[in-house]
JSON list of C-alpha atoms in Angstrom, two decimals:
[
{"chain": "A", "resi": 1, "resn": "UNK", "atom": "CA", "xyz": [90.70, 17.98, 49.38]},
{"chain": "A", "resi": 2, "resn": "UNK", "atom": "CA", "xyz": [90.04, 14.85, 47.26]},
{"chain": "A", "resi": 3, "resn": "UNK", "atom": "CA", "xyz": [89.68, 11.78, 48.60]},
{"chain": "A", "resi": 4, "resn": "UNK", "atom": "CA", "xyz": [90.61, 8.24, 46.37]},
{"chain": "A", "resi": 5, "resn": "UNK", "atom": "CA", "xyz": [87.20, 7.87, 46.07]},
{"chain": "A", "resi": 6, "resn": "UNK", "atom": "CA", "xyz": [86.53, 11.17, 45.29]},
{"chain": "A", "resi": 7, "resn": "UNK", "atom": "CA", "xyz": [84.87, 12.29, 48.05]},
{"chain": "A", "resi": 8, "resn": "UNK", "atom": "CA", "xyz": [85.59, 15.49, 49.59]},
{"chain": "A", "resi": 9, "resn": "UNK", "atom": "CA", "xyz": [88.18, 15.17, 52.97]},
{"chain": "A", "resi": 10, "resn": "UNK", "atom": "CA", "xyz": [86.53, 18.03, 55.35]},
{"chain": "A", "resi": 11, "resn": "UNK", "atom": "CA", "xyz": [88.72, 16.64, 58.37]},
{"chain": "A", "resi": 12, "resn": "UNK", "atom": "CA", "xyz": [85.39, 15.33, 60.08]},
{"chain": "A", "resi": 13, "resn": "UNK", "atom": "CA", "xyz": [85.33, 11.38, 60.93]},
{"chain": "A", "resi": 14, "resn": "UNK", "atom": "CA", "xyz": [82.21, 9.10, 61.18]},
{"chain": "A", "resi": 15, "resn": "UNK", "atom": "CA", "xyz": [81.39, 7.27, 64.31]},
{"chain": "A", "resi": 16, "resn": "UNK", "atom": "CA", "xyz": [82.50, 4.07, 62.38]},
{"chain": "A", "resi": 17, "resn": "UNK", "atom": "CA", "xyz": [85.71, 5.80, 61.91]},
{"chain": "A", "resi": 18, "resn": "UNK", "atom": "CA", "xyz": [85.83, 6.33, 66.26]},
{"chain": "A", "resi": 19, "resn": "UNK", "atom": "CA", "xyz": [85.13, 2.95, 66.65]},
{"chain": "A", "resi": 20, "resn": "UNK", "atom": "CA", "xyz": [88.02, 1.93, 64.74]},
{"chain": "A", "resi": 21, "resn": "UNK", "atom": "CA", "xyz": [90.28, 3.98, 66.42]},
{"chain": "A", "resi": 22, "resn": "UNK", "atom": "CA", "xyz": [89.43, 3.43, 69.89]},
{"chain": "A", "resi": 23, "resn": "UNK", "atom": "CA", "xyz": [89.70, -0.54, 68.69]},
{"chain": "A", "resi": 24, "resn": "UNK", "atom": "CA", "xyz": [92.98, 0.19, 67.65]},
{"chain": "A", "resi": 25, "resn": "UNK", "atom": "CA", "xyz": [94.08, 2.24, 70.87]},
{"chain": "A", "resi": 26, "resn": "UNK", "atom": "CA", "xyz": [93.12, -1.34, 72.70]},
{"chain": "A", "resi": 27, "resn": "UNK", "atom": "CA", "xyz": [94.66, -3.56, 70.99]},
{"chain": "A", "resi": 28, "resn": "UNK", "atom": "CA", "xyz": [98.00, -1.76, 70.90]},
{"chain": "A", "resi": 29, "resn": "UNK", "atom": "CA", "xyz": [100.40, -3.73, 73.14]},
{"chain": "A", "resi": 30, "resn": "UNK", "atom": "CA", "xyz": [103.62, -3.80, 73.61]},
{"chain": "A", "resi": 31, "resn": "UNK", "atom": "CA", "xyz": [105.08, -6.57, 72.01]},
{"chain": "A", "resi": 32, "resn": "UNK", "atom": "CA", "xyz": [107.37, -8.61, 73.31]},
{"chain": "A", "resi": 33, "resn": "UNK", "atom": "CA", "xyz": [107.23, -12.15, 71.41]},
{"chain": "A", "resi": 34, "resn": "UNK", "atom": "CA", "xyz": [108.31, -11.33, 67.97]},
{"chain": "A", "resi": 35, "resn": "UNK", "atom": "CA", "xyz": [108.02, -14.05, 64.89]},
{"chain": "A", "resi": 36, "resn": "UNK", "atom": "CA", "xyz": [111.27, -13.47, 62.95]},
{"chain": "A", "resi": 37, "resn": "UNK", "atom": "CA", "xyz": [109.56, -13.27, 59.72]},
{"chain": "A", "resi": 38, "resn": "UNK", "atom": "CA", "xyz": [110.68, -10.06, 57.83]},
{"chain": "A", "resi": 39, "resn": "UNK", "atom": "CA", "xyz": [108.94, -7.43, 57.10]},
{"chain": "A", "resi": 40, "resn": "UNK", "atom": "CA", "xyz": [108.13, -6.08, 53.32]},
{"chain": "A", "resi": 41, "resn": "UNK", "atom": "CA", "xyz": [110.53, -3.52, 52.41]},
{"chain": "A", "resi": 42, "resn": "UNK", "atom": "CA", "xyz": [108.51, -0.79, 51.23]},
{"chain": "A", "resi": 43, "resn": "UNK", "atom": "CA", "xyz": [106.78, -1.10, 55.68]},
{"chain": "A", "resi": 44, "resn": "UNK", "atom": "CA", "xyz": [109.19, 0.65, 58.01]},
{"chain": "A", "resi": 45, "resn": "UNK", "atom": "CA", "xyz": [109.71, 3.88, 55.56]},
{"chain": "A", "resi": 46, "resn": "UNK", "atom": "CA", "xyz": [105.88, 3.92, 55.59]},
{"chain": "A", "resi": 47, "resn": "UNK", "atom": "CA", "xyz": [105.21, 3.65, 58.73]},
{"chain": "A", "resi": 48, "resn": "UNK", "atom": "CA", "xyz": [107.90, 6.31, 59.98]},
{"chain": "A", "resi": 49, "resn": "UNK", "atom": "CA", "xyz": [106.39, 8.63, 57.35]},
{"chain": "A", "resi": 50, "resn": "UNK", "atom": "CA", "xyz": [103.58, 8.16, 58.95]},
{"chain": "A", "resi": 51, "resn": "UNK", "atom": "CA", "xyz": [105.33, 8.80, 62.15]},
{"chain": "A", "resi": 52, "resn": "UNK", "atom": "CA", "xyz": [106.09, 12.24, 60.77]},
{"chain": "A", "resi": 53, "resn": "UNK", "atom": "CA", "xyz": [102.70, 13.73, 60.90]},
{"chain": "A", "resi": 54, "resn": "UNK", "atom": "CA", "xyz": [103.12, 13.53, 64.86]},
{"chain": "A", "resi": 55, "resn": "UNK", "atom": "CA", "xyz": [103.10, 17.25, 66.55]},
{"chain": "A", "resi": 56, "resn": "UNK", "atom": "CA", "xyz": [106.22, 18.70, 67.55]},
{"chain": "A", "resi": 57, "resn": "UNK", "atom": "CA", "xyz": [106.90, 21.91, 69.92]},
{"chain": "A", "resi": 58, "resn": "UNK", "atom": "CA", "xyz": [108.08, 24.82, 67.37]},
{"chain": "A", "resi": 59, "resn": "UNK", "atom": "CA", "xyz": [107.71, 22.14, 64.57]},
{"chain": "A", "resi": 60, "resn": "UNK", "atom": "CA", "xyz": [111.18, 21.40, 65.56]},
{"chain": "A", "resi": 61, "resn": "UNK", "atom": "CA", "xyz": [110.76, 17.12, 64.56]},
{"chain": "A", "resi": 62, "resn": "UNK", "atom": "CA", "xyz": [113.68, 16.62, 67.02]},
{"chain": "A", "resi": 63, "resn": "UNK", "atom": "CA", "xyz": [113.21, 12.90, 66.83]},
{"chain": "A", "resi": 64, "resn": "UNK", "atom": "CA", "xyz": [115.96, 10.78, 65.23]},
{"chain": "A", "resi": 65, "resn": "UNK", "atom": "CA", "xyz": [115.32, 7.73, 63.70]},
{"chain": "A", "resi": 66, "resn": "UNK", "atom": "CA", "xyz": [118.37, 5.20, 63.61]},
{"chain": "A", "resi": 67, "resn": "UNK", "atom": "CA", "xyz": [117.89, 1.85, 62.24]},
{"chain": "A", "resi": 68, "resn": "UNK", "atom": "CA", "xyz": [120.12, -1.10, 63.95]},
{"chain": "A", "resi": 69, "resn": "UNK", "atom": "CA", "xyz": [121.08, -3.54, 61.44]},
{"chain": "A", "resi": 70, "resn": "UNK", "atom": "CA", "xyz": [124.57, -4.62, 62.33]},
{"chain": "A", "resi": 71, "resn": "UNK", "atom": "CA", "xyz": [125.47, -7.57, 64.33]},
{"chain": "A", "resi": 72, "resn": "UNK", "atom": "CA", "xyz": [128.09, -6.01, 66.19]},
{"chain": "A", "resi": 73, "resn": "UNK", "atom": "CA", "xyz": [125.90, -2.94, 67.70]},
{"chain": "A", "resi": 74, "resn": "UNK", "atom": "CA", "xyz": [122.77, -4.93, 68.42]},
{"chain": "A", "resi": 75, "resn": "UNK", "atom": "CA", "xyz": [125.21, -7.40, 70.24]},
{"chain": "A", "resi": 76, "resn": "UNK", "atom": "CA", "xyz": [126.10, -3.77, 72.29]},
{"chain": "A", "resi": 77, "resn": "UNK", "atom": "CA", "xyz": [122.78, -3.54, 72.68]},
{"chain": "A", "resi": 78, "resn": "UNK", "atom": "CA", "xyz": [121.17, -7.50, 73.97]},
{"chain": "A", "resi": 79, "resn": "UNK", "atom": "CA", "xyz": [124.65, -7.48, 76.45]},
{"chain": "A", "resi": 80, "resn": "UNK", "atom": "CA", "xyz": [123.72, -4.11, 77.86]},
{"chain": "A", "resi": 81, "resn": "UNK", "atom": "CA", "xyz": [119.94, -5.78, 78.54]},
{"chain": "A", "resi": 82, "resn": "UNK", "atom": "CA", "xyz": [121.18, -8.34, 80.25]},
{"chain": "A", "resi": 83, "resn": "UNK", "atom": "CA", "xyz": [123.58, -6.61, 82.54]},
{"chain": "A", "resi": 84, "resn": "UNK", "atom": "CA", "xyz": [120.95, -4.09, 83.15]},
{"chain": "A", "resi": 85, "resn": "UNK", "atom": "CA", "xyz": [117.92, -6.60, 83.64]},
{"chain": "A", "resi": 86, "resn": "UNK", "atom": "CA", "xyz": [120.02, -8.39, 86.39]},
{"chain": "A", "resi": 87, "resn": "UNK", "atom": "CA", "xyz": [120.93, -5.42, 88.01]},
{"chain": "A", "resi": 88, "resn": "UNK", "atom": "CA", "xyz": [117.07, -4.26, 88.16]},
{"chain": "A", "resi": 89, "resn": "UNK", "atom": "CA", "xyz": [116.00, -8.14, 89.65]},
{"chain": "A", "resi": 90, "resn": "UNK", "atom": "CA", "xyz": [118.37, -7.65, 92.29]},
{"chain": "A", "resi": 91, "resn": "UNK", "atom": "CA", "xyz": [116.15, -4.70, 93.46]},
{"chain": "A", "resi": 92, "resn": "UNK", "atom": "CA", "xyz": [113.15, -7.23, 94.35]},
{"chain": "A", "resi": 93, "resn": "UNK", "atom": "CA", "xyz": [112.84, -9.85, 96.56]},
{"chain": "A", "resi": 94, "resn": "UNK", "atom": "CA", "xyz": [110.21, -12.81, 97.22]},
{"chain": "A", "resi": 95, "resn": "UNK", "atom": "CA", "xyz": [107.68, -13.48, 94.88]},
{"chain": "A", "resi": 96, "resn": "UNK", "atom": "CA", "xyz": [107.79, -10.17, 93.17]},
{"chain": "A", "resi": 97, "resn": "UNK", "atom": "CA", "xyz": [111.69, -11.43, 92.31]},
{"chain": "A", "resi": 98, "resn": "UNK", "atom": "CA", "xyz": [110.17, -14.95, 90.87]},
{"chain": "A", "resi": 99, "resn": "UNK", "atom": "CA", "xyz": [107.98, -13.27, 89.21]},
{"chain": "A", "resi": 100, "resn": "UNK", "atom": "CA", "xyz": [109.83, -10.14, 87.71]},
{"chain": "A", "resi": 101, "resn": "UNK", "atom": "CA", "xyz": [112.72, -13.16, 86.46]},
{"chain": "A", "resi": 102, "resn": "UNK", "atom": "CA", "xyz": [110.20, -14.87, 84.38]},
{"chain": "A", "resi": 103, "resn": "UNK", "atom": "CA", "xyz": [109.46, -12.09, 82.53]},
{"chain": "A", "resi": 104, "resn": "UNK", "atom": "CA", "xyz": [109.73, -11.40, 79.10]},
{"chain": "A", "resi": 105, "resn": "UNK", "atom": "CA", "xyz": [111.39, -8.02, 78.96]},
{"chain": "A", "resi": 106, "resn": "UNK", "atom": "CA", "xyz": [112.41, -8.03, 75.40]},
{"chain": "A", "resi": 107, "resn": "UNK", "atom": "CA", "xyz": [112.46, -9.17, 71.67]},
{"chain": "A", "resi": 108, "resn": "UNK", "atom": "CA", "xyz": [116.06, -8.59, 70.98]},
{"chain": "A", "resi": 109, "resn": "UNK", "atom": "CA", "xyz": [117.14, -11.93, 69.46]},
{"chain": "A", "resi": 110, "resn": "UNK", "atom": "CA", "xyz": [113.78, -12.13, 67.39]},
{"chain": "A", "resi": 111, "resn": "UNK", "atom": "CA", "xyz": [112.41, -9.22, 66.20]},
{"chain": "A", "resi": 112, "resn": "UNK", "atom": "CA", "xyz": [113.78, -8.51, 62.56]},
{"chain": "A", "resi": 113, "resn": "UNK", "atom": "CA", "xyz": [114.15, -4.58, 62.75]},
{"chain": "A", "resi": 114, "resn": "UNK", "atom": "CA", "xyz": [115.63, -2.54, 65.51]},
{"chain": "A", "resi": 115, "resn": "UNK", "atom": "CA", "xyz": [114.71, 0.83, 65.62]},
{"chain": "A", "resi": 116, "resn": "UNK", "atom": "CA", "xyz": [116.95, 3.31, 68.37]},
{"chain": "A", "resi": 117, "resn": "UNK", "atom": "CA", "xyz": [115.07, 6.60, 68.43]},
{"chain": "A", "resi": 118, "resn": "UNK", "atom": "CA", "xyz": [116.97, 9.87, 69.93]},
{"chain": "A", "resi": 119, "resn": "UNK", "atom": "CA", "xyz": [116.17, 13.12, 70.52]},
{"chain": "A", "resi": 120, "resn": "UNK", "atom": "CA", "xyz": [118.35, 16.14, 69.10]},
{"chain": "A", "resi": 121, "resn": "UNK", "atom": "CA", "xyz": [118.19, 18.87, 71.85]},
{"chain": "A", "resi": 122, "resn": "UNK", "atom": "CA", "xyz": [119.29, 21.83, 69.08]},
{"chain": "A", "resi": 123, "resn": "UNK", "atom": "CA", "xyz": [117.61, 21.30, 66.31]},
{"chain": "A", "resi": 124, "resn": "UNK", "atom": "CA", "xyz": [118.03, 23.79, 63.67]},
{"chain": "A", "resi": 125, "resn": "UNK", "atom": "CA", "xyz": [114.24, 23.49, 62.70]},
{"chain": "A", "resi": 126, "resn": "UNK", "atom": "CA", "xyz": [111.58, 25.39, 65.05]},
{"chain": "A", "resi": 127, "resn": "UNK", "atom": "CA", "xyz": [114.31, 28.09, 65.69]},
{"chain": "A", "resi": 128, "resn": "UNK", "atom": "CA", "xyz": [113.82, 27.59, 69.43]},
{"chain": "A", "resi": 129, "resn": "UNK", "atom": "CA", "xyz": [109.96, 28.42, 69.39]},
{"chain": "A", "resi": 130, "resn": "UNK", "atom": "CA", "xyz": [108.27, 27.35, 72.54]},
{"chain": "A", "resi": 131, "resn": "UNK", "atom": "CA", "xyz": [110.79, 25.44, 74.04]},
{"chain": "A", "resi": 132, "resn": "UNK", "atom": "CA", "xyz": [113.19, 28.58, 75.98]},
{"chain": "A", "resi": 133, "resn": "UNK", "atom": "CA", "xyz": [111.07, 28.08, 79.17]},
{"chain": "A", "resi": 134, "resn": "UNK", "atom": "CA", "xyz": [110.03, 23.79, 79.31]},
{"chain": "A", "resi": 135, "resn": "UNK", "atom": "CA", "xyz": [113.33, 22.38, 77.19]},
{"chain": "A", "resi": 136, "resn": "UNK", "atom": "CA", "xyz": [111.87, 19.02, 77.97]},
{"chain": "A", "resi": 137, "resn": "UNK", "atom": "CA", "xyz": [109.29, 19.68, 75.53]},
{"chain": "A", "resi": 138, "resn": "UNK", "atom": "CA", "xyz": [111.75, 18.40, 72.61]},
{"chain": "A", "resi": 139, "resn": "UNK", "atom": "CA", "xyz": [111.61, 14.98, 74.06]},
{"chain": "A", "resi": 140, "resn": "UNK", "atom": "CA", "xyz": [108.09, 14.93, 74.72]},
{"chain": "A", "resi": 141, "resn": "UNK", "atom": "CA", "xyz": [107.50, 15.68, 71.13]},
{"chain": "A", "resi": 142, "resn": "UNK", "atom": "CA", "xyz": [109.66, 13.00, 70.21]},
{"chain": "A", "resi": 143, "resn": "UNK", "atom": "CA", "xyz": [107.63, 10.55, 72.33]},
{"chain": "A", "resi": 144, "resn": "UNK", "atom": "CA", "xyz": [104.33, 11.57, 70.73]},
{"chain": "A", "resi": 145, "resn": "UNK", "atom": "CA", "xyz": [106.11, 10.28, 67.68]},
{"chain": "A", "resi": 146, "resn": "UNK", "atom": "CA", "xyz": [106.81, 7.47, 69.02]},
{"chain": "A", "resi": 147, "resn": "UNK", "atom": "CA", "xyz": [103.17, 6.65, 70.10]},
{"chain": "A", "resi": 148, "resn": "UNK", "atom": "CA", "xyz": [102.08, 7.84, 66.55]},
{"chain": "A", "resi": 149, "resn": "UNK", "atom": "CA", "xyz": [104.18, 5.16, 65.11]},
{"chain": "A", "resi": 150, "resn": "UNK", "atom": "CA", "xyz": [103.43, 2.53, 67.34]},
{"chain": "A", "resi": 151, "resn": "UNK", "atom": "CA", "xyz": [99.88, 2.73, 66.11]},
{"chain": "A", "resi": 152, "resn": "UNK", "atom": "CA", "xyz": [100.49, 3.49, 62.45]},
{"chain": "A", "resi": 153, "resn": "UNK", "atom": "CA", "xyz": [102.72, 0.24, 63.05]},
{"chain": "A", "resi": 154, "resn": "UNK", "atom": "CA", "xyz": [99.82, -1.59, 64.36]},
{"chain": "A", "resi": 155, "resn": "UNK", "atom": "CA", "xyz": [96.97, -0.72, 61.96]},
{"chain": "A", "resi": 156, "resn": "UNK", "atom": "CA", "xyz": [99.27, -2.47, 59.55]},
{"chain": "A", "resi": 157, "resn": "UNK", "atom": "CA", "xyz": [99.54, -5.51, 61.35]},
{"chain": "A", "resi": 158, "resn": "UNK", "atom": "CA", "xyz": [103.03, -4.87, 63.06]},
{"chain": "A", "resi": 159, "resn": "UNK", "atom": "CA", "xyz": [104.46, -5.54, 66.47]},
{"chain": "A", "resi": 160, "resn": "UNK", "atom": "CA", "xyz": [106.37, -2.60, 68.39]},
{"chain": "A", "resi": 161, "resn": "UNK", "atom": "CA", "xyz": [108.20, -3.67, 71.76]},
{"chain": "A", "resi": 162, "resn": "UNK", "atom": "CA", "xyz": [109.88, -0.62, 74.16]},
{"chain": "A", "resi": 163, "resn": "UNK", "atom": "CA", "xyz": [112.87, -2.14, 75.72]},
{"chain": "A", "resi": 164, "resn": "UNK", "atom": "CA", "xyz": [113.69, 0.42, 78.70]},
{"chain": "A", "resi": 165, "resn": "UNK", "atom": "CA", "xyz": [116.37, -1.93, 80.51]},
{"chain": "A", "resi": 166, "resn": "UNK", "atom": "CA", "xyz": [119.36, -0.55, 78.72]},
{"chain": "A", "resi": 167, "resn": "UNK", "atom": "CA", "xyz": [122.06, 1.88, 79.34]},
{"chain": "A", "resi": 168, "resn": "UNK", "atom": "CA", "xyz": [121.71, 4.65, 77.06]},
{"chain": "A", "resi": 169, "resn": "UNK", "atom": "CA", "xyz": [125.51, 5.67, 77.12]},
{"chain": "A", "resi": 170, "resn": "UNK", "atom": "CA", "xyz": [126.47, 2.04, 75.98]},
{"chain": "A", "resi": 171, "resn": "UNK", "atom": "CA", "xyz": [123.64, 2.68, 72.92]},
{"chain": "A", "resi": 172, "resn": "UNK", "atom": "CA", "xyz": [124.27, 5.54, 72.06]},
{"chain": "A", "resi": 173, "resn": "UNK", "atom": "CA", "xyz": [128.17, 4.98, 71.62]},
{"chain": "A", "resi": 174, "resn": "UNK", "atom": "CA", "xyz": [127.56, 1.47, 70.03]},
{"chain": "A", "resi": 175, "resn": "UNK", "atom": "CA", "xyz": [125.67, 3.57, 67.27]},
{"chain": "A", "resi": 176, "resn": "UNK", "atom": "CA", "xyz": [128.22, 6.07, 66.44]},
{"chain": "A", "resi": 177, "resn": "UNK", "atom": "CA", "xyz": [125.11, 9.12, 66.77]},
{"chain": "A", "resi": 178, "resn": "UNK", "atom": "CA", "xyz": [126.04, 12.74, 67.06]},
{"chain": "A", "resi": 179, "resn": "UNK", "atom": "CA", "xyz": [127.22, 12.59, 71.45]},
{"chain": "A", "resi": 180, "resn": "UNK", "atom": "CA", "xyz": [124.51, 15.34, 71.91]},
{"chain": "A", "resi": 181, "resn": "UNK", "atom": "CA", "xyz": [121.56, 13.17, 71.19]},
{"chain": "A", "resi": 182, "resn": "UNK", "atom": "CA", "xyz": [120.01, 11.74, 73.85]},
{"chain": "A", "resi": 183, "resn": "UNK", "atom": "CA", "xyz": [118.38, 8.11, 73.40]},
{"chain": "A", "resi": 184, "resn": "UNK", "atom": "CA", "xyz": [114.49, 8.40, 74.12]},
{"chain": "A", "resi": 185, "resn": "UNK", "atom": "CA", "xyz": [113.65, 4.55, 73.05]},
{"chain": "A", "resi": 186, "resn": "UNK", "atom": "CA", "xyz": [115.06, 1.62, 71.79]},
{"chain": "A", "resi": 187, "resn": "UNK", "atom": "CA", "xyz": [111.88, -0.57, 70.10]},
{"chain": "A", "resi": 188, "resn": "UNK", "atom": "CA", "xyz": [111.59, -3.94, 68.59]},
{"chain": "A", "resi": 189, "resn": "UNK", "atom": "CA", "xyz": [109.68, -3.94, 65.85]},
{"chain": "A", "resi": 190, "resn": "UNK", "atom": "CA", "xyz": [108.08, -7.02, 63.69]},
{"chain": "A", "resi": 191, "resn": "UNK", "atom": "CA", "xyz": [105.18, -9.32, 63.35]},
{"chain": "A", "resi": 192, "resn": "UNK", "atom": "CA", "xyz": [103.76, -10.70, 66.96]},
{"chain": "A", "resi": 193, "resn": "UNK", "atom": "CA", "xyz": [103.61, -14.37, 67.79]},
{"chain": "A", "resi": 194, "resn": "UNK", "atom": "CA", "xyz": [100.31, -13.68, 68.80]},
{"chain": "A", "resi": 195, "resn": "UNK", "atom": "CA", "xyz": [97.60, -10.81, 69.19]},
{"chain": "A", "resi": 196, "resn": "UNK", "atom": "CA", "xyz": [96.18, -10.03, 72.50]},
{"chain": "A", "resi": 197, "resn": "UNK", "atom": "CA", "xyz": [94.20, -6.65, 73.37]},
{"chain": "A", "resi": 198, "resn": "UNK", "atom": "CA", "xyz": [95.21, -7.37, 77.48]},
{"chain": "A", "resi": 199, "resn": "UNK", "atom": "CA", "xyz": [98.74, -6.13, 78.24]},
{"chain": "A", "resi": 200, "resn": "UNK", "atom": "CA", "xyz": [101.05, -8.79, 78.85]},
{"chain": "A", "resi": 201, "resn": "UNK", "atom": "CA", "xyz": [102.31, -7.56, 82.60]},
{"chain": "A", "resi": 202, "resn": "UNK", "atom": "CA", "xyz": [98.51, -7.67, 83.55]},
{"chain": "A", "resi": 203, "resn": "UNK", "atom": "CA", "xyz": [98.21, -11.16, 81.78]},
{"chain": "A", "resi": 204, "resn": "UNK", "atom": "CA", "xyz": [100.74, -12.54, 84.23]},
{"chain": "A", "resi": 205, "resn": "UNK", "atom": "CA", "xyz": [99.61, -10.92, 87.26]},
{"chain": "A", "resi": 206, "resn": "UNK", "atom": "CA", "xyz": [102.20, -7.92, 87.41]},
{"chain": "A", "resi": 207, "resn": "UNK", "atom": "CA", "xyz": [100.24, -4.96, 87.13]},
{"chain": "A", "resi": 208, "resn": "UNK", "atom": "CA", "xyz": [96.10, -4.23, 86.35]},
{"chain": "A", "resi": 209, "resn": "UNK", "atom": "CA", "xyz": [95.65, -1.57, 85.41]},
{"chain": "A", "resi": 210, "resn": "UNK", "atom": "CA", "xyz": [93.70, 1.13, 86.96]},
{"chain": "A", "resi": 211, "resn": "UNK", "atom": "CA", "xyz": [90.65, 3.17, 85.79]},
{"chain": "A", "resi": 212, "resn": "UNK", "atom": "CA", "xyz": [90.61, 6.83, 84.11]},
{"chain": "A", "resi": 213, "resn": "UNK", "atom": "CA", "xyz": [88.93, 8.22, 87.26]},
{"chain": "A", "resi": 214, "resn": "UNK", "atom": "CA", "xyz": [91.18, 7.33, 89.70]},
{"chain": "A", "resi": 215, "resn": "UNK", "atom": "CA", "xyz": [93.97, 9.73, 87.81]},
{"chain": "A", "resi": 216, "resn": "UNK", "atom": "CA", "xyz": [91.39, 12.48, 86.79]},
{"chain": "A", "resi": 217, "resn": "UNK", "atom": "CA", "xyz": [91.65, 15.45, 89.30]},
{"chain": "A", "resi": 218, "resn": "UNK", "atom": "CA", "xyz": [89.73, 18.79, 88.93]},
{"chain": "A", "resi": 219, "resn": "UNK", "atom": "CA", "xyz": [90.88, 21.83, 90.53]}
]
């Protein structure tokens, strides 16, 4: 294949290429500190069509992508993070409870796009291929698409934030989705307030995180 510059694309990347990539797998955070400048129109479709060259059990692309523009359903959405959010700092005590309440858990109220992503457990596409004995391979791929938009997101200069705290009954009837769908992420997506290639929980002293060796087993 052709390249723009005219170059031939044999699939094979340079090590400049790797360096880029593992720069971009470190400095992809999640965002929680949104500005609430928009972003260009012709952004989101690009990066979810980027999104859709993410691998998917049986080809099935069970993912769901449901953007949250009304007032009313986002308003579903920031009241079921605070119920839930208080409900989850009840479960600490002591300094991990300080600490844990002046977290930042969320960009609700600032980032410009909301993005609810769900999972349709019969797709019609794939015809069922690989999926009869591990089912939960459907959401799995739709995570991987996830993760393949966060960084398409970031190599363009944009902010993704996974807010987890949520009930995903309340979403998912706030949205008006097909009831079989099942919610797999809710993400906040816009510019950050600021860059930073350290997570913010290890920032503030909630969690370092912990070298490749220390999860790498051989059997």
């Amino acid at each position: 294949m052709q390249t723009a510059a005219g170059t031939v694309d044999d699939g094979t990347f340079d090590t400049t290429f790797v360096d880029d990539l593992d720069r971009l797998f470190r400095w992809r955070r999640d965002v929680r500190r949104f500005s609430r400048e928009p972003l260009p129109a012709h952004l989101l479709p690009e990066i979810l069509e980027a999104a859709e060259l993410s691998p998917s059990v049986g080809n099935s692309q069970p993912w769901r992508w449901v953007e949250v523009q009304t007032t009313t359903a986002r308003e579903v959405v920031r009241d079921s993070f605070i119920r839930c959010n208080s409900q989850a700092l009840d479960g600490y005590s002591g300094e991990r409870a300080q600490l844990y309440s002046s977290l930042k858990l969320a960009g609700l109220d600032d980032a410009p796009v909301h993005l609810a992503v769900f999972c349709d457990p019969e797709p019609a596409q794939g015809h069922g291929l690989g999926r009869q004995t591990v089912p939960e391979t459907l959401e799995y791929s739709v995570v991987a698409a996830i993760t393949t938009m966060w960084l398409a997101a970031r190599a363009r200069g944009v902010g993704v934030g996974w807010v987890s705290i949520l009930d995903p009954d309340e979403v998912t009837a706030a949205l008006g989705v097909p009831p079989r769908w099942n919610l797999v992420a809710y993400l906040c997506i816009g510019y950050p307030e600021r860059e930073s290639d350290t997570p913010e929980l290890e920032r503030v002293g909630w969690q370092s995180r912990t070298d490749a060796e220390s999860r790498h087993l051989i059997r």
